[in-house]
Every structure is written in C-alpha cells, then in structure tokens.
Amino acid sequence: MDHSNGTSLAENWAERADWLQDSLWRHYYNVDSGIMNQWYPREYSRAGDNFYYWWQAHVIDVLTDAYERTRDSRYAERIRSLSRSLHAYNGGTFKHNYYDDMEWTALALLRAYQATGEAEYLNAVLELWADIQTAWNEHCGGGMAWKKDQLDYKNTPANAPAAILAARLYSLRGQEEDLNWAIRIYRWNQANLVDPDTGFVWDGMNRQGDGQIDYDWEFTYCQGVFVGAGIELCRVTGDSGYAADARRTAEACIDRLCHSESLLLPDEGIDDTGLFKGILIRYLVQLEQHFPGNDRVREVIWANARTLWGQGLDRTLGLCGPSWEQVPGLPLQLSVQLSGLMLLEGVAKLDH
C-alpha cells in the first residue's frame, strides 16, 4: 500500500495505526534482549544508558490496543514475548524501585489479561499490586510514594495510575478493599495536587524535602492520569462527581497546555516526557468513549491526529517526533514513537 501521501488510506485510521505499529516493531524490537531498544537507529543506544522500564509497559499497552482492535494473533504473541522478556531483563521480576513504573506495568498487564484471558498476566498484576500498596505512607498526610528509596516524595504519577489500577481491579474482582484503595488514593491526589480553582493537576510535592509543590511543572501526563482516575471511579461507583472532575481537568488542560488556535499539544521533548502527551490522549479518548459530548475534547484529539498524519511523520520510515507538526529527524526515541502510536490507536477507537 502506498503511504507516501496518505490519500490511499482515505482516513482509515485503523490501517494507519497498523502501519505505525509495524514501524514500531521493525525499528525498535531487539531480538537479543527481547524488549524494545530505546533509540532508532539502535547505534545511538550507549552502554550504561538508563533503562526506562516503564516505556516497555507502554509498548505492551499499545500492542494491547492493536490486539483489541484487530484480534490478530501476532499482537497477542508480541505481548506474550515482550512481557516475558521484560520480566527476565528486569532481573526475573516485574518489581521495581519506582512505584509508578510498577503501576504502568500492572495496568498494561491487566489490559493484556482482559484482552487475551492468559492467566500469567493477572498473576503478575496481583503480585505487583501487593507491592504497590507499600507505597502508601503518612508523609505529606498520606498518598503513594514515587519510589522506594524516597518515601516522602509524593506525586500525581505515582497516585493517579494507582487509583486507576485499584478501580479496575475492583471492577474485575469485586473486592471492596480495592475500591477503598482507589477512593483513598484519588482523594489524597485531589486534595493535595489539584488546583481547587481550575482542576489543573500539579506534578508533585516535597521532592526536595521542603514540603513545596512543584507548581511550575505543568505536564500533559498529570492531567491525563487524573482524568483516567476520575473515569474509572465514576464507572465503578456510579458517582457522576468523578466524571465531572475528569471533564473539569480536561478543560483546564486544554486551556493551559493546548495551542489556543490549532489545539495542538506541546512538544515536551524526549526521554520520559516524550511519552507524556500520548498518555494524555489515551485518557482523553476514554473520556470521549465513556462520557461523550465534550466538543473541545473531541476537537483536540482530532486536531492532533490530523496534524500528526499530515505534517509530523517521516513517511519513509514510519516515525514521528516530539512535535506532531514537523517531520522528525534522527535519532528518535521509543518514548516519542509510542506517543504518536497512542494517538493513532486512540482515533482508530473513536473512528470505529
């Protein structure tokens, strides 16, 4: 199929997502490690580079997107292979020093379990969830710690995904304890790291041991996961207040972080931040799926997707960069490619 100008696809977002999935696997999968390289071309990876464990969780997540959409067994095989290799590469465990990394792995494996029915994923999720619960402590009046060797630093990245996980586990198992966890974590996050006037979500507090909130850290990612937590809690409790919270944070995010005219999300750079707006898009798509009717949310999703497809891709390689409005140059990081793929998978869901 000729993808040189995009016209052959006539806005077939499912085929576009498949095309970018193929590019991801072709350019980043490392047959020796069994997980994804962090750079394309791979020569840019250096010995001693930081191993971004949580990026691999998002690879499992986008593969699950594709499997849910297509029911193509090659995606199920990739999920199985990648998750087992990640377990091995991480030292024969999914556990990790960073609580948020474990939460992302648990969220991805829970989706993989629900999509495939393969018990090994659920077993891993429950083992992770038991370990994740040790993040809660009374520094800063409660909340989940970011990592095991800094228990007094609390942030949205460690709390909102944990609330999503707990709510989804409650939905799956019906255990009251999981729901109690979800509500308690959410309430702490909202009371401490959400602007009461606007619903905009701050990143964290007490990072340097001074009790201060990092008001100047304005990330798409924090908005996305708090929106996601509100969606899940509304779904499992029936309390529409949670959906109202999610909508309010989405509006604040659009006001604060999207370009006022084009509605484009910002270029947040590379490394971990390269993943941030893809995560936001994942949860904005879920907001539109479960609580439709917000024109601005829908406009943001579609504006970003059409801009990425029209302006932001290297057509020859099937790669995207941290800006969705300009063709990227090499080398390109896995995190950035994943964000673009989350966007295309998201609109494929809405288009369907």
Coordinates of C-alpha atoms in Angstrom, one line a residue:
M1 CA 0.0 0.0 0.0
D2 CA 1.3 3.4 -0.9
H3 CA 1.5 5.6 2.2
S4 CA 3.6 8.4 0.6
N5 CA 0.8 10.9 0.6
G6 CA -1.8 9.3 2.9
T7 CA -4.5 9.6 0.2
S8 CA -4.7 5.8 -0.3
L9 CA -6.0 5.4 3.2
A10 CA -8.9 7.9 2.9
E11 CA -8.7 8.5 6.6
N12 CA -8.7 4.8 7.5
W13 CA -7.3 5.3 11.0
A14 CA -7.2 1.6 11.7
E15 CA -4.9 1.0 8.8
R16 CA -2.8 4.0 9.8
A17 CA -2.4 2.6 13.3
D18 CA -1.4 -0.8 11.9
W19 CA 1.2 0.9 9.7
L20 CA 2.7 2.7 12.7
Q21 CA 2.6 -0.5 14.8
D22 CA 4.6 -2.3 12.1
S23 CA 7.1 0.6 12.1
L24 CA 7.5 0.4 15.9
W25 CA 8.2 -3.3 15.8
R26 CA 10.5 -3.1 12.8
H27 CA 12.6 -0.3 14.1
Y28 CA 12.7 -0.8 17.9
Y29 CA 12.4 -4.5 18.7
N30 CA 15.6 -6.1 19.8
V31 CA 15.7 -9.8 19.1
D32 CA 18.7 -10.3 21.5
S33 CA 17.1 -8.6 24.6
G34 CA 13.5 -9.5 23.6
I35 CA 12.4 -5.9 24.5
M36 CA 12.5 -2.7 22.7
N37 CA 15.6 -0.6 22.0
Q38 CA 15.4 3.0 23.4
W39 CA 16.7 4.6 20.2
Y40 CA 16.3 4.3 16.4
P41 CA 18.8 3.8 14.9
R42 CA 19.9 1.4 17.6
E43 CA 23.5 2.5 17.3
Y44 CA 22.5 5.6 19.3
S45 CA 22.0 3.4 22.4
R46 CA 25.0 3.6 24.6
A47 CA 26.3 1.1 27.2
G48 CA 25.2 2.2 30.6
D49 CA 22.2 4.2 29.3
N50 CA 19.3 4.5 31.7
F51 CA 16.9 1.5 31.4
Y52 CA 13.5 3.1 31.1
Y53 CA 11.5 0.2 32.4
W54 CA 8.1 2.0 32.2
W55 CA 8.4 2.6 28.5
Q56 CA 8.2 -1.1 27.9
A57 CA 4.9 -1.2 29.8
H58 CA 3.5 1.3 27.3
V59 CA 4.7 -1.0 24.4
I60 CA 2.6 -3.7 26.0
D61 CA -0.3 -1.2 26.2
V62 CA -0.2 -0.2 22.5
L63 CA 0.2 -3.8 21.5
T64 CA -3.0 -4.5 23.5
D65 CA -4.7 -1.6 21.7
A66 CA -3.9 -3.3 18.4
Y67 CA -5.0 -6.8 19.6
E68 CA -8.3 -5.4 20.9
R69 CA -8.9 -3.7 17.6
T70 CA -7.8 -6.5 15.2
R71 CA -7.8 -9.8 17.2
D72 CA -4.7 -10.6 15.1
S73 CA -2.8 -13.3 16.9
R74 CA 0.6 -11.7 16.1
Y75 CA -0.2 -8.9 18.5
A76 CA -1.0 -11.4 21.3
E77 CA 2.3 -13.2 20.6
R78 CA 4.2 -10.0 20.8
I79 CA 2.6 -9.1 24.1
R80 CA 3.5 -12.5 25.5
S81 CA 7.1 -12.4 24.2
L82 CA 7.7 -8.9 25.3
S83 CA 6.2 -9.3 28.8
R84 CA 8.3 -12.4 29.5
S85 CA 11.4 -10.8 28.1
L86 CA 10.8 -7.7 30.3
H87 CA 10.4 -9.9 33.3
A88 CA 13.7 -11.6 32.5
Y89 CA 15.6 -8.4 31.6
N90 CA 14.4 -6.7 34.9
G91 CA 16.1 -9.5 36.9
G92 CA 13.4 -12.2 36.9
T93 CA 10.7 -9.9 38.4
F94 CA 8.3 -7.2 37.5
K95 CA 9.0 -5.4 40.8
H96 CA 11.0 -2.2 40.6
N97 CA 12.3 0.7 42.7
Y98 CA 9.8 3.1 41.1
Y99 CA 6.2 2.6 42.2
D100 CA 4.8 4.5 39.1
D101 CA 6.8 2.2 36.8
M102 CA 5.2 -0.9 38.5
E103 CA 1.8 0.7 38.2
W104 CA 2.2 1.2 34.5
T105 CA 3.3 -2.4 34.1
A106 CA 0.4 -3.6 36.2
L107 CA -2.1 -1.5 34.1
A108 CA -0.7 -2.9 30.8
L109 CA -0.7 -6.5 32.0
L110 CA -4.2 -6.1 33.4
R111 CA -5.4 -5.0 30.0
A112 CA -3.4 -7.8 28.4
Y113 CA -5.2 -10.3 30.7
Q114 CA -8.6 -8.9 29.9
A115 CA -7.9 -9.0 26.2
T116 CA -6.3 -12.5 26.0
G117 CA -7.5 -14.3 29.1
E118 CA -4.0 -15.5 29.7
A119 CA -3.6 -16.1 33.5
E120 CA 0.1 -15.3 33.7
Y121 CA -0.7 -11.6 33.2
L122 CA -3.3 -11.5 36.1
N123 CA -0.9 -13.3 38.4
A124 CA 1.8 -10.7 37.6
V125 CA -0.7 -7.9 38.2
L126 CA -1.7 -9.2 41.6
E127 CA 1.9 -9.6 42.7
L128 CA 2.6 -6.1 41.6
W129 CA -0.5 -4.7 43.3
A130 CA 0.6 -6.2 46.6
D131 CA 4.0 -4.5 46.3
I132 CA 2.5 -1.2 45.1
Q133 CA 0.4 -0.9 48.2
T134 CA 3.6 -0.5 50.2
A135 CA 3.9 3.0 48.6
W136 CA 1.2 4.4 50.9
N137 CA 2.6 6.2 54.0
E138 CA 1.8 9.2 56.2
H139 CA 4.4 11.6 54.8
C140 CA 2.5 14.6 53.4
G141 CA -0.6 13.3 55.0
G142 CA -0.8 10.1 53.0
G143 CA -0.6 9.3 49.3
M144 CA 1.6 6.9 47.4
A145 CA 5.4 7.5 47.3
W146 CA 7.1 7.8 43.9
K147 CA 9.9 5.4 44.7
K148 CA 11.1 3.0 47.4
D149 CA 14.2 5.0 48.3
Q150 CA 12.4 8.4 48.6
L151 CA 9.2 7.6 50.5
D152 CA 8.5 11.2 51.5
Y153 CA 8.1 12.5 47.8
K154 CA 4.5 12.2 46.6
N155 CA 3.4 12.9 43.1
T156 CA 0.5 12.5 40.7
P157 CA 2.4 10.0 38.5
A158 CA 2.5 7.6 41.5
N159 CA -1.0 8.2 42.7
A160 CA -3.4 8.6 39.8
P161 CA -2.3 5.5 37.9
A162 CA -2.6 3.5 41.2
A163 CA -6.2 4.8 41.6
I164 CA -6.9 3.6 38.1
L165 CA -5.4 0.2 38.8
A166 CA -7.3 -0.2 42.1
A167 CA -10.6 0.7 40.5
R168 CA -10.1 -1.6 37.6
L169 CA -9.2 -4.5 39.9
Y170 CA -12.3 -3.8 41.9
S171 CA -14.3 -3.9 38.6
L172 CA -12.7 -7.3 37.8
R173 CA -12.8 -8.9 41.3
G174 CA -15.4 -7.1 43.2
Q175 CA -13.2 -6.8 46.3
E176 CA -14.3 -3.9 48.5
E177 CA -10.7 -3.4 49.6
D178 CA -9.6 -2.5 46.0
L179 CA -12.4 0.2 45.8
N180 CA -11.4 1.6 49.2
W181 CA -7.8 1.9 47.9
A182 CA -8.9 3.7 44.7
I183 CA -11.1 6.2 46.6
R184 CA -8.5 6.9 49.2
I185 CA -5.6 7.4 46.7
Y186 CA -7.8 9.6 44.5
R187 CA -9.0 11.8 47.4
W188 CA -5.4 12.3 48.5
N189 CA -4.3 13.3 45.0
Q190 CA -7.2 15.6 44.5
A191 CA -6.8 17.3 47.9
N192 CA -3.1 17.9 47.6
L193 CA -2.2 18.2 43.9
V194 CA -5.2 19.5 42.1
D195 CA -5.8 23.3 41.8
P196 CA -9.2 23.7 43.5
D197 CA -10.0 26.8 41.4
T198 CA -9.4 25.2 38.0
G199 CA -9.0 21.4 38.2
F200 CA -5.4 21.7 36.8
V201 CA -3.2 18.9 38.2
W202 CA 0.2 19.6 39.6
D203 CA 3.0 17.1 39.4
G204 CA 4.3 16.5 43.0
M205 CA 5.2 17.8 46.4
N206 CA 8.1 17.6 48.8
R207 CA 10.5 16.5 46.1
Q208 CA 13.4 18.3 47.8
G209 CA 12.2 17.6 51.3
D210 CA 10.8 21.2 51.8
G211 CA 7.1 20.4 51.5
Q212 CA 6.8 22.5 48.4
I213 CA 4.6 21.8 45.4
D214 CA 6.2 21.9 42.0
Y215 CA 3.7 24.5 40.6
D216 CA 6.0 25.2 37.6
W217 CA 5.9 21.6 36.4
E218 CA 2.9 21.6 34.0
F219 CA 2.8 18.3 32.3
T220 CA 0.2 16.8 29.9
Y221 CA 0.7 13.5 31.6
C222 CA -0.5 14.5 35.0
Q223 CA -3.8 15.8 33.6
G224 CA -4.2 12.6 31.7
V225 CA -3.9 10.2 34.6
F226 CA -6.1 12.2 36.9
V227 CA -8.8 12.3 34.1
G228 CA -8.3 8.5 33.9
A229 CA -8.8 8.0 37.6
G230 CA -12.0 10.0 37.5
I231 CA -13.3 8.0 34.6
E232 CA -12.7 4.7 36.4
L233 CA -14.1 5.8 39.7
C234 CA -17.3 7.0 38.1
R235 CA -17.6 3.8 36.2
V236 CA -17.3 1.6 39.3
T237 CA -19.2 3.8 41.8
G238 CA -21.8 5.4 39.6
D239 CA -21.0 8.8 41.3
S240 CA -21.1 11.4 38.5
G241 CA -19.0 13.7 40.6
Y242 CA -15.9 11.8 39.4
A243 CA -16.8 12.3 35.8
A244 CA -17.4 16.0 36.4
D245 CA -13.9 16.1 37.9
A246 CA -12.4 14.4 34.9
R247 CA -14.2 16.8 32.5
R248 CA -13.0 19.8 34.5
T249 CA -9.4 18.7 34.5
A250 CA -9.6 18.0 30.7
E251 CA -10.9 21.6 30.2
A252 CA -8.2 23.1 32.3
C253 CA -5.6 21.1 30.4
I254 CA -6.9 22.3 27.0
D255 CA -6.9 25.9 28.3
R256 CA -3.5 25.7 29.7
L257 CA -1.5 23.4 27.5
C258 CA -3.0 23.3 24.0
H259 CA -2.3 26.0 21.4
S260 CA -5.2 28.4 21.6
E261 CA -5.9 28.2 17.8
S262 CA -4.6 24.9 16.5
L263 CA -5.4 23.0 19.7
L264 CA -2.1 21.2 19.3
L265 CA -0.4 19.7 22.3
P266 CA 3.1 20.9 23.1
D267 CA 6.4 19.5 22.1
E268 CA 7.5 18.2 25.6
G269 CA 10.9 16.9 24.4
I270 CA 12.4 13.5 24.7
D271 CA 13.2 10.9 27.4
D272 CA 10.3 10.3 29.8
T273 CA 8.5 13.5 28.7
G274 CA 8.3 12.1 25.2
L275 CA 5.6 9.7 26.5
F276 CA 3.5 12.3 28.3
K277 CA 1.1 13.6 25.6
G278 CA 0.4 10.1 24.3
I279 CA -0.7 9.2 27.8
L280 CA -2.9 12.3 28.0
I281 CA -4.5 11.3 24.6
R282 CA -5.2 7.8 25.9
Y283 CA -7.3 9.1 28.7
L284 CA -9.0 11.9 26.7
V285 CA -10.1 9.2 24.3
Q286 CA -11.5 7.2 27.2
L287 CA -13.3 10.3 28.4
E288 CA -14.9 10.6 25.0
Q289 CA -15.8 6.9 24.9
H290 CA -17.4 6.7 28.3
F291 CA -18.7 10.2 28.7
P292 CA -19.2 11.6 25.2
G293 CA -20.4 15.1 24.3
N294 CA -17.4 17.3 25.1
D295 CA -16.8 19.1 21.8
R296 CA -13.5 20.5 22.9
V297 CA -12.0 17.2 24.0
R298 CA -13.0 15.6 20.7
E299 CA -11.6 18.6 18.7
V300 CA -8.3 18.3 20.5
I301 CA -8.0 14.6 19.7
W302 CA -8.8 15.0 16.1
A303 CA -6.8 18.2 15.5
N304 CA -3.7 16.5 16.9
A305 CA -4.3 13.3 14.9
R306 CA -4.8 15.0 11.6
T307 CA -1.8 17.3 12.2
L308 CA 0.4 14.3 13.0
W309 CA -0.7 12.4 10.0
G310 CA -0.5 15.4 7.6
Q311 CA 2.7 17.0 8.9
G312 CA 4.5 15.1 11.6
L313 CA 5.6 11.8 10.1
D314 CA 8.7 10.6 8.4
R315 CA 6.7 8.7 5.7
T316 CA 9.6 6.5 4.5
L317 CA 10.5 5.1 8.0
G318 CA 7.1 5.5 9.7
L319 CA 8.4 7.5 12.6
C320 CA 7.2 10.6 14.5
G321 CA 9.0 13.1 16.6
P322 CA 8.2 15.1 19.8
S323 CA 6.5 17.7 17.7
W324 CA 3.4 16.5 15.9
E325 CA 3.6 19.3 13.3
Q326 CA 7.0 18.7 11.8
V327 CA 8.8 15.8 10.2
P328 CA 11.3 14.4 12.7
G329 CA 15.0 14.0 12.3
L330 CA 17.0 11.0 13.5
P331 CA 17.8 9.6 16.0
L332 CA 14.3 9.1 17.5
Q333 CA 13.4 7.7 20.9
L334 CA 11.0 4.9 21.7
S335 CA 9.0 7.1 24.1
V336 CA 8.3 9.7 21.4
Q337 CA 7.2 7.0 18.8
L338 CA 4.9 5.5 21.4
S339 CA 3.1 8.8 21.9
G340 CA 2.3 9.1 18.2
L341 CA 1.1 5.5 18.1
M342 CA -1.2 6.1 21.1
L343 CA -2.7 9.0 19.2
L344 CA -3.4 6.9 16.1
E345 CA -4.7 4.0 18.1
G346 CA -6.9 6.4 20.0
V347 CA -8.5 7.9 17.0
A348 CA -8.9 4.4 15.4
K349 CA -11.0 3.6 18.5
L350 CA -13.2 6.7 18.1
D351 CA -13.4 6.3 14.4
H352 CA -14.6 2.7 14.8

